[in-house]
Amino acid sequence: MKNIEYLAALRAEVHAWKREGLTVGFVPTMGNLHAGHLSLVNLAQQQCDRVVVSLFVNPLQFGPNEDFDRYPRTLTSDLEKLTALQVDTVYLPSVAEMYPNGLQQTVVAVPGGITSVLEGASRPGHFDGVSTVVCKLFNMVQPDVAVFGQKDYQQCLVIQQMVQDLALPIEMVIAPISRDRDGLALSSRNQYLSPEQRAVAPKLYVALQDIALAIESGNQAFETLTQVATQRLLEEGFDSVDYLNVCDAKTLQPADSSCQTVVILGVARLGQTRLLDNEVVVR
Ligand code: PAF
């Protein structure tokens, strides 16, 4: 496995592959890899001849009061995991390599409803940071296929729209959510949880499943379902619920009875940790 820190070396590597007619898969990450990330790498390996994984904690997508400084950085164990999977290349740019002109640089901003609601409303500027870095990474790696996790459902829609709007020649693959045995969606932020908080955490997924079951059995009172579930999460020990919504799976606007596919999206807090999860329901 090659560890590459500089864009020029990455380009040389990828160009050599392309000259041989090999296809390139790409998995962008912020490191602190867990089984969920590794399942994305597996998917990329199944679809492509060569795979690049990037490890870059992107300052542009964190708000001023968010966890950029304390975001877990575990380079040694990340590299061990990727070596074990026989990944071809890891791209580890510094902030200066990614943003040579500083953070006040050209921004790729996906407009409209899918960026202004939910995470977009809770974390102003977050999606501009994500789409900007992903667009840059796409230009740097020039992959044929890029793999993202469904756990960040809204992020997937935003990047899909960016790919369409900018006519980027990249196929996006969305991998299903990887979960612990008790249902908790795997996330780098789970390690912030105390043992007591960790015991409460899976109840978010239970709430999503309960709502999904009710919808599948014909219940269309989406607001009542989410209000009842929110109240229950607070009683069960969550400190707050940022949102728990049933949305149109394509537009992320509140679902109505005509929606064929809906997504239930929830973010709840245990202490300072935001847990994020979702469940798609085809009606
Ligand atoms: O999902 C993530 O880990 C990040 O948002 C991404 C896509 C790597 C961009 O920094």
GROMACS .gro file of C-alpha atoms and ligand atoms in nm:
model
  293
    1MET     CA    1   0.000   0.000   0.000
    2LYS     CA    2   0.134   0.344  -0.093
    3ASN     CA    3   0.086   0.636   0.146
    4ILE     CA    4   0.075   0.956  -0.057
    5GLU     CA    5   0.076   1.305   0.094
    6TYR     CA    6   0.114   1.522  -0.213
    7LEU     CA    7  -0.120   1.583  -0.503
    8ALA     CA    8   0.150   1.555  -0.769
    9ALA     CA    9   0.239   1.203  -0.654
   10LEU     CA   10  -0.127   1.102  -0.637
   11ARG     CA   11  -0.188   1.224  -0.989
   12ALA     CA   12   0.117   1.033  -1.119
   13GLU     CA   13  -0.008   0.713  -0.954
   14VAL     CA   14  -0.363   0.742  -1.086
   15HIS     CA   15  -0.246   0.840  -1.437
   16ALA     CA   16  -0.026   0.530  -1.449
   17TRP     CA   17  -0.327   0.312  -1.362
   18LYS     CA   18  -0.546   0.483  -1.619
   19ARG     CA   19  -0.283   0.438  -1.889
   20GLU     CA   20  -0.306   0.064  -1.818
   21GLY     CA   21  -0.685   0.082  -1.857
   22LEU     CA   22  -0.752   0.011  -1.488
   23THR     CA   23  -1.063   0.147  -1.313
   24VAL     CA   24  -1.028   0.351  -0.994
   25GLY     CA   25  -1.255   0.335  -0.689
   26PHE     CA   26  -1.245   0.599  -0.418
   27VAL     CA   27  -1.355   0.607  -0.053
   28PRO     CA   28  -1.324   0.951   0.109
   29THR     CA   29  -1.300   0.940   0.490
   30MET     CA   30  -1.196   1.152   0.784
   31GLY     CA   31  -1.005   0.857   0.930
   32ASN     CA   32  -1.068   0.686   1.265
   33LEU     CA   33  -1.180   0.392   1.058
   34HIS     CA   34  -1.433   0.139   1.184
   35ALA     CA   35  -1.608  -0.160   1.025
   36GLY     CA   36  -1.849   0.075   0.845
   37HIS     CA   37  -1.565   0.244   0.656
   38LEU     CA   38  -1.408  -0.092   0.580
   39SER     CA   39  -1.735  -0.213   0.424
   40LEU     CA   40  -1.716   0.088   0.188
   41VAL     CA   41  -1.362  -0.011   0.095
   42ASN     CA   42  -1.479  -0.367   0.026
   43LEU     CA   43  -1.750  -0.238  -0.206
   44ALA     CA   44  -1.499  -0.020  -0.392
   45GLN     CA   45  -1.266  -0.318  -0.431
   46GLN     CA   46  -1.548  -0.531  -0.571
   47GLN     CA   47  -1.625  -0.269  -0.835
   48CYS     CA   48  -1.282  -0.140  -0.937
   49ASP     CA   49  -0.930  -0.256  -1.021
   50ARG     CA   50  -0.757  -0.007  -0.790
   51VAL     CA   51  -0.880   0.169  -0.476
   52VAL     CA   52  -0.777   0.500  -0.317
   53VAL     CA   53  -0.887   0.585   0.039
   54SER     CA   54  -0.840   0.941   0.162
   55LEU     CA   55  -0.788   1.028   0.528
   56PHE     CA   56  -0.849   1.399   0.582
   57VAL     CA   57  -1.025   1.572   0.870
   58ASN     CA   58  -1.173   1.861   0.676
   59PRO     CA   59  -1.173   2.187   0.876
   60LEU     CA   60  -1.410   2.347   0.626
   61GLN     CA   61  -1.706   2.130   0.729
   62PHE     CA   62  -1.686   2.192   1.106
   63GLY     CA   63  -1.858   2.489   1.270
   64PRO     CA   64  -1.666   2.710   1.516
   65ASN     CA   65  -1.814   2.530   1.820
   66GLU     CA   66  -1.788   2.179   1.679
   67ASP     CA   67  -1.541   1.899   1.746
   68PHE     CA   68  -1.273   1.963   1.480
   69ASP     CA   69  -0.991   1.982   1.737
   70ARG     CA   70  -1.097   1.677   1.934
   71TYR     CA   71  -1.212   1.471   1.633
   72PRO     CA   72  -1.036   1.134   1.684
   73ARG     CA   73  -0.718   1.101   1.477
   74THR     CA   74  -0.586   0.744   1.474
   75LEU     CA   75  -0.348   0.731   1.178
   76THR     CA   76  -0.144   0.427   1.284
   77SER     CA   77  -0.440   0.197   1.335
   78ASP     CA   78  -0.615   0.336   1.023
   79LEU     CA   79  -0.311   0.246   0.811
   80GLU     CA   80  -0.296  -0.100   0.968
   81LYS     CA   81  -0.660  -0.165   0.879
   82LEU     CA   82  -0.617  -0.043   0.522
   83THR     CA   83  -0.297  -0.244   0.477
   84ALA     CA   84  -0.482  -0.556   0.595
   85LEU     CA   85  -0.747  -0.491   0.329
   86GLN     CA   86  -0.477  -0.450   0.063
   87VAL     CA   87  -0.590  -0.104  -0.035
   88ASP     CA   88  -0.369   0.027  -0.316
   89THR     CA   89  -0.320   0.388  -0.211
   90VAL     CA   90  -0.398   0.603   0.090
   91TYR     CA   91  -0.409   0.975   0.027
   92LEU     CA   92  -0.320   1.179   0.336
   93PRO     CA   93  -0.307   1.544   0.235
   94SER     CA   94  -0.221   1.810   0.494
   95VAL     CA   95  -0.456   2.106   0.534
   96ALA     CA   96  -0.201   2.315   0.339
   97GLU     CA   97  -0.196   2.063   0.053
   98MET     CA   98  -0.577   2.058   0.039
   99TYR     CA   99  -0.623   2.435   0.082
  100PRO     CA  100  -0.304   2.600  -0.051
  101ASN     CA  101  -0.477   2.940  -0.057
  102GLY     CA  102  -0.619   2.901   0.293
  103LEU     CA  103  -0.977   2.822   0.390
  104GLN     CA  104  -1.112   3.134   0.213
  105GLN     CA  105  -1.119   2.955  -0.118
  106THR     CA  106  -1.371   2.882  -0.393
  107VAL     CA  107  -1.668   2.703  -0.244
  108VAL     CA  108  -1.891   2.447  -0.409
  109ALA     CA  109  -2.239   2.509  -0.266
  110VAL     CA  110  -2.531   2.284  -0.357
  111PRO     CA  111  -2.840   2.508  -0.341
  112GLY     CA  112  -3.195   2.448  -0.230
  113GLY     CA  113  -3.400   2.236   0.001
  114ILE     CA  114  -3.168   1.941   0.048
  115THR     CA  115  -2.891   2.155   0.198
  116SER     CA  116  -3.101   2.397   0.404
  117VAL     CA  117  -3.299   2.143   0.611
  118LEU     CA  118  -3.200   1.895   0.886
  119GLU     CA  119  -2.817   1.886   0.912
  120GLY     CA  120  -2.802   2.200   0.697
  121ALA     CA  121  -3.021   2.385   0.950
  122SER     CA  122  -2.842   2.239   1.256
  123ARG     CA  123  -2.491   2.294   1.115
  124PRO     CA  124  -2.479   2.610   0.902
  125GLY     CA  125  -2.207   2.591   0.635
  126HIS     CA  126  -2.147   2.220   0.693
  127PHE     CA  127  -2.258   2.102   0.350
  128ASP     CA  128  -2.062   2.374   0.169
  129GLY     CA  129  -1.755   2.236   0.346
  130VAL     CA  130  -1.844   1.879   0.252
  131SER     CA  131  -1.925   1.946  -0.114
  132THR     CA  132  -1.616   2.163  -0.155
  133VAL     CA  133  -1.377   1.903  -0.017
  134VAL     CA  134  -1.546   1.613  -0.197
  135CYS     CA  135  -1.536   1.805  -0.527
  136LYS     CA  136  -1.166   1.875  -0.473
  137LEU     CA  137  -1.097   1.514  -0.378
  138PHE     CA  138  -1.283   1.398  -0.690
  139ASN     CA  139  -1.066   1.628  -0.903
  140MET     CA  140  -0.754   1.505  -0.728
  141VAL     CA  141  -0.828   1.130  -0.742
  142GLN     CA  142  -1.038   1.128  -1.063
  143PRO     CA  143  -1.214   0.806  -0.966
  144ASP     CA  144  -1.456   0.610  -1.181
  145VAL     CA  145  -1.658   0.506  -0.874
  146ALA     CA  146  -1.691   0.672  -0.533
  147VAL     CA  147  -1.845   0.495  -0.233
  148PHE     CA  148  -2.032   0.672   0.049
  149GLY     CA  149  -2.226   0.537   0.348
  150GLN     CA  150  -2.603   0.567   0.379
  151LYS     CA  151  -2.556   0.665   0.743
  152ASP     CA  152  -2.494   1.019   0.617
  153TYR     CA  153  -2.809   1.007   0.408
  154GLN     CA  154  -2.837   1.381   0.349
  155GLN     CA  155  -2.467   1.403   0.260
  156CYS     CA  156  -2.524   1.132  -0.004
  157LEU     CA  157  -2.808   1.333  -0.163
  158VAL     CA  158  -2.602   1.653  -0.158
  159ILE     CA  159  -2.305   1.486  -0.327
  160GLN     CA  160  -2.531   1.310  -0.577
  161GLN     CA  161  -2.676   1.647  -0.673
  162MET     CA  162  -2.330   1.802  -0.700
  163VAL     CA  163  -2.218   1.517  -0.927
  164GLN     CA  164  -2.524   1.571  -1.150
  165ASP     CA  165  -2.508   1.951  -1.152
  166LEU     CA  166  -2.137   1.962  -1.236
  167ALA     CA  167  -2.157   1.664  -1.475
  168LEU     CA  168  -1.878   1.486  -1.291
  169PRO     CA  169  -1.796   1.156  -1.464
  170ILE     CA  170  -1.824   0.954  -1.143
  171GLU     CA  171  -2.058   0.671  -1.046
  172MET     CA  172  -2.175   0.702  -0.687
  173VAL     CA  173  -2.234   0.388  -0.484
  174ILE     CA  174  -2.421   0.413  -0.153
  175ALA     CA  175  -2.340   0.140   0.101
  176PRO     CA  176  -2.590   0.024   0.365
  177ILE     CA  177  -2.546   0.135   0.727
  178SER     CA  178  -2.315  -0.087   0.936
  179ARG     CA  179  -2.445  -0.144   1.288
  180ASP     CA  180  -2.325  -0.283   1.617
  181ARG     CA  181  -2.504  -0.595   1.742
  182ASP     CA  182  -2.750  -0.385   1.940
  183GLY     CA  183  -2.837  -0.178   1.633
  184LEU     CA  184  -2.632   0.135   1.703
  185ALA     CA  185  -2.506   0.275   1.372
  186LEU     CA  186  -2.126   0.266   1.364
  187SER     CA  187  -1.973   0.611   1.390
  188SER     CA  188  -1.639   0.756   1.488
  189ARG     CA  189  -1.824   0.973   1.739
  190ASN     CA  190  -1.960   0.668   1.932
  191GLN     CA  191  -1.632   0.653   2.122
  192TYR     CA  192  -1.717   0.982   2.293
  193LEU     CA  193  -2.000   0.800   2.477
  194SER     CA  194  -1.970   0.698   2.844
  195PRO     CA  195  -2.083   0.339   2.926
  196GLU     CA  196  -2.418   0.479   3.050
  197GLN     CA  197  -2.467   0.684   2.733
  198ARG     CA  198  -2.362   0.386   2.517
  199ALA     CA  199  -2.642   0.180   2.678
  200VAL     CA  200  -2.900   0.444   2.582
  201ALA     CA  201  -2.764   0.508   2.230
  202PRO     CA  202  -2.926   0.211   2.043
  203LYS     CA  203  -3.272   0.339   2.137
  204LEU     CA  204  -3.244   0.590   1.853
  205TYR     CA  205  -3.247   0.305   1.602
  206VAL     CA  206  -3.533   0.135   1.792
  207ALA     CA  207  -3.733   0.458   1.753
  208LEU     CA  208  -3.661   0.469   1.378
  209GLN     CA  209  -3.767   0.106   1.341
  210ASP     CA  210  -4.089   0.162   1.537
  211ILE     CA  211  -4.181   0.454   1.313
  212ALA     CA  212  -4.087   0.249   1.003
  213LEU     CA  213  -4.310  -0.039   1.115
  214ALA     CA  214  -4.603   0.194   1.179
  215ILE     CA  215  -4.563   0.351   0.833
  216GLU     CA  216  -4.534   0.011   0.668
  217SER     CA  217  -4.860  -0.092   0.830
  218GLY     CA  218  -5.037   0.210   0.682
  219ASN     CA  219  -5.003   0.482   0.947
  220GLN     CA  220  -4.974   0.820   0.771
  221ALA     CA  221  -4.977   1.044   1.079
  222PHE     CA  222  -4.606   1.113   1.037
  223GLU     CA  223  -4.591   1.411   1.270
  224THR     CA  224  -4.768   1.232   1.553
  225LEU     CA  225  -4.540   0.930   1.510
  226THR     CA  226  -4.226   1.142   1.536
  227GLN     CA  227  -4.359   1.351   1.826
  228VAL     CA  228  -4.440   1.040   2.030
  229ALA     CA  229  -4.100   0.887   1.949
  230THR     CA  230  -3.917   1.210   2.038
  231GLN     CA  231  -4.088   1.222   2.377
  232ARG     CA  232  -3.995   0.858   2.438
  233LEU     CA  233  -3.627   0.919   2.349
  234LEU     CA  234  -3.615   1.204   2.602
  235GLU     CA  235  -3.774   0.981   2.869
  236GLU     CA  236  -3.526   0.703   2.788
  237GLY     CA  237  -3.226   0.924   2.859
  238PHE     CA  238  -3.137   1.131   2.552
  239ASP     CA  239  -3.052   1.488   2.649
  240SER     CA  240  -3.215   1.639   2.342
  241VAL     CA  241  -3.344   1.550   1.999
  242ASP     CA  242  -3.227   1.786   1.724
  243TYR     CA  243  -3.481   1.640   1.484
  244LEU     CA  244  -3.677   1.328   1.408
  245ASN     CA  245  -3.858   1.367   1.077
  246VAL     CA  246  -4.027   1.160   0.811
  247CYS     CA  247  -3.918   1.305   0.478
  248ASP     CA  248  -3.957   1.247   0.109
  249ALA     CA  249  -3.653   1.028   0.035
  250LYS     CA  250  -3.549   1.236  -0.268
  251THR     CA  251  -3.620   1.596  -0.164
  252LEU     CA  252  -3.598   1.571   0.218
  253GLN     CA  253  -3.910   1.785   0.244
  254PRO     CA  254  -4.171   1.666   0.496
  255ALA     CA  255  -4.335   1.351   0.360
  256ASP     CA  256  -4.701   1.350   0.272
  257SER     CA  257  -4.935   1.062   0.196
  258SER     CA  258  -4.836   1.066  -0.175
  259CYS     CA  259  -4.468   0.983  -0.106
  260GLN     CA  260  -4.377   0.634  -0.224
  261THR     CA  261  -4.039   0.622  -0.052
  262VAL     CA  262  -3.976   0.804   0.271
  263VAL     CA  263  -3.674   0.833   0.493
  264ILE     CA  264  -3.695   0.872   0.869
  265LEU     CA  265  -3.400   1.084   0.979
  266GLY     CA  266  -3.306   1.137   1.341
  267VAL     CA  267  -3.036   1.318   1.536
  268ALA     CA  268  -3.034   1.292   1.914
  269ARG     CA  269  -2.778   1.407   2.167
  270LEU     CA  270  -2.618   1.227   2.460
  271GLY     CA  271  -2.414   1.490   2.639
  272GLN     CA  272  -2.215   1.666   2.366
  273THR     CA  273  -2.233   1.373   2.127
  274ARG     CA  274  -2.471   1.396   1.832
  275LEU     CA  275  -2.592   1.056   1.716
  276LEU     CA  276  -2.727   1.044   1.363
  277ASP     CA  277  -2.923   0.764   1.201
  278ASN     CA  278  -3.185   0.697   0.936
  279GLU     CA  279  -3.415   0.433   0.792
  280VAL     CA  280  -3.566   0.422   0.445
  281VAL     CA  281  -3.920   0.291   0.402
  282VAL     CA  282  -4.081   0.199   0.069
  283ARG     CA  283  -4.457   0.228   0.111
  284PAF     O1  284  -1.848   1.150   0.562
  284PAF     C1  285  -1.733   1.193   0.587
  284PAF     O2  286  -1.652   1.130   0.652
  284PAF     C2  287  -1.693   1.331   0.534
  284PAF     O3  288  -1.803   1.418   0.535
  284PAF     C3  289  -1.627   1.325   0.396
  284PAF     C4  290  -1.723   1.273   0.289
  284PAF     C5  291  -1.505   1.236   0.400
  284PAF     C6  292  -1.584   1.465   0.353
  284PAF     O4  293  -1.493   1.520   0.443
   0.00000   0.00000   0.00000
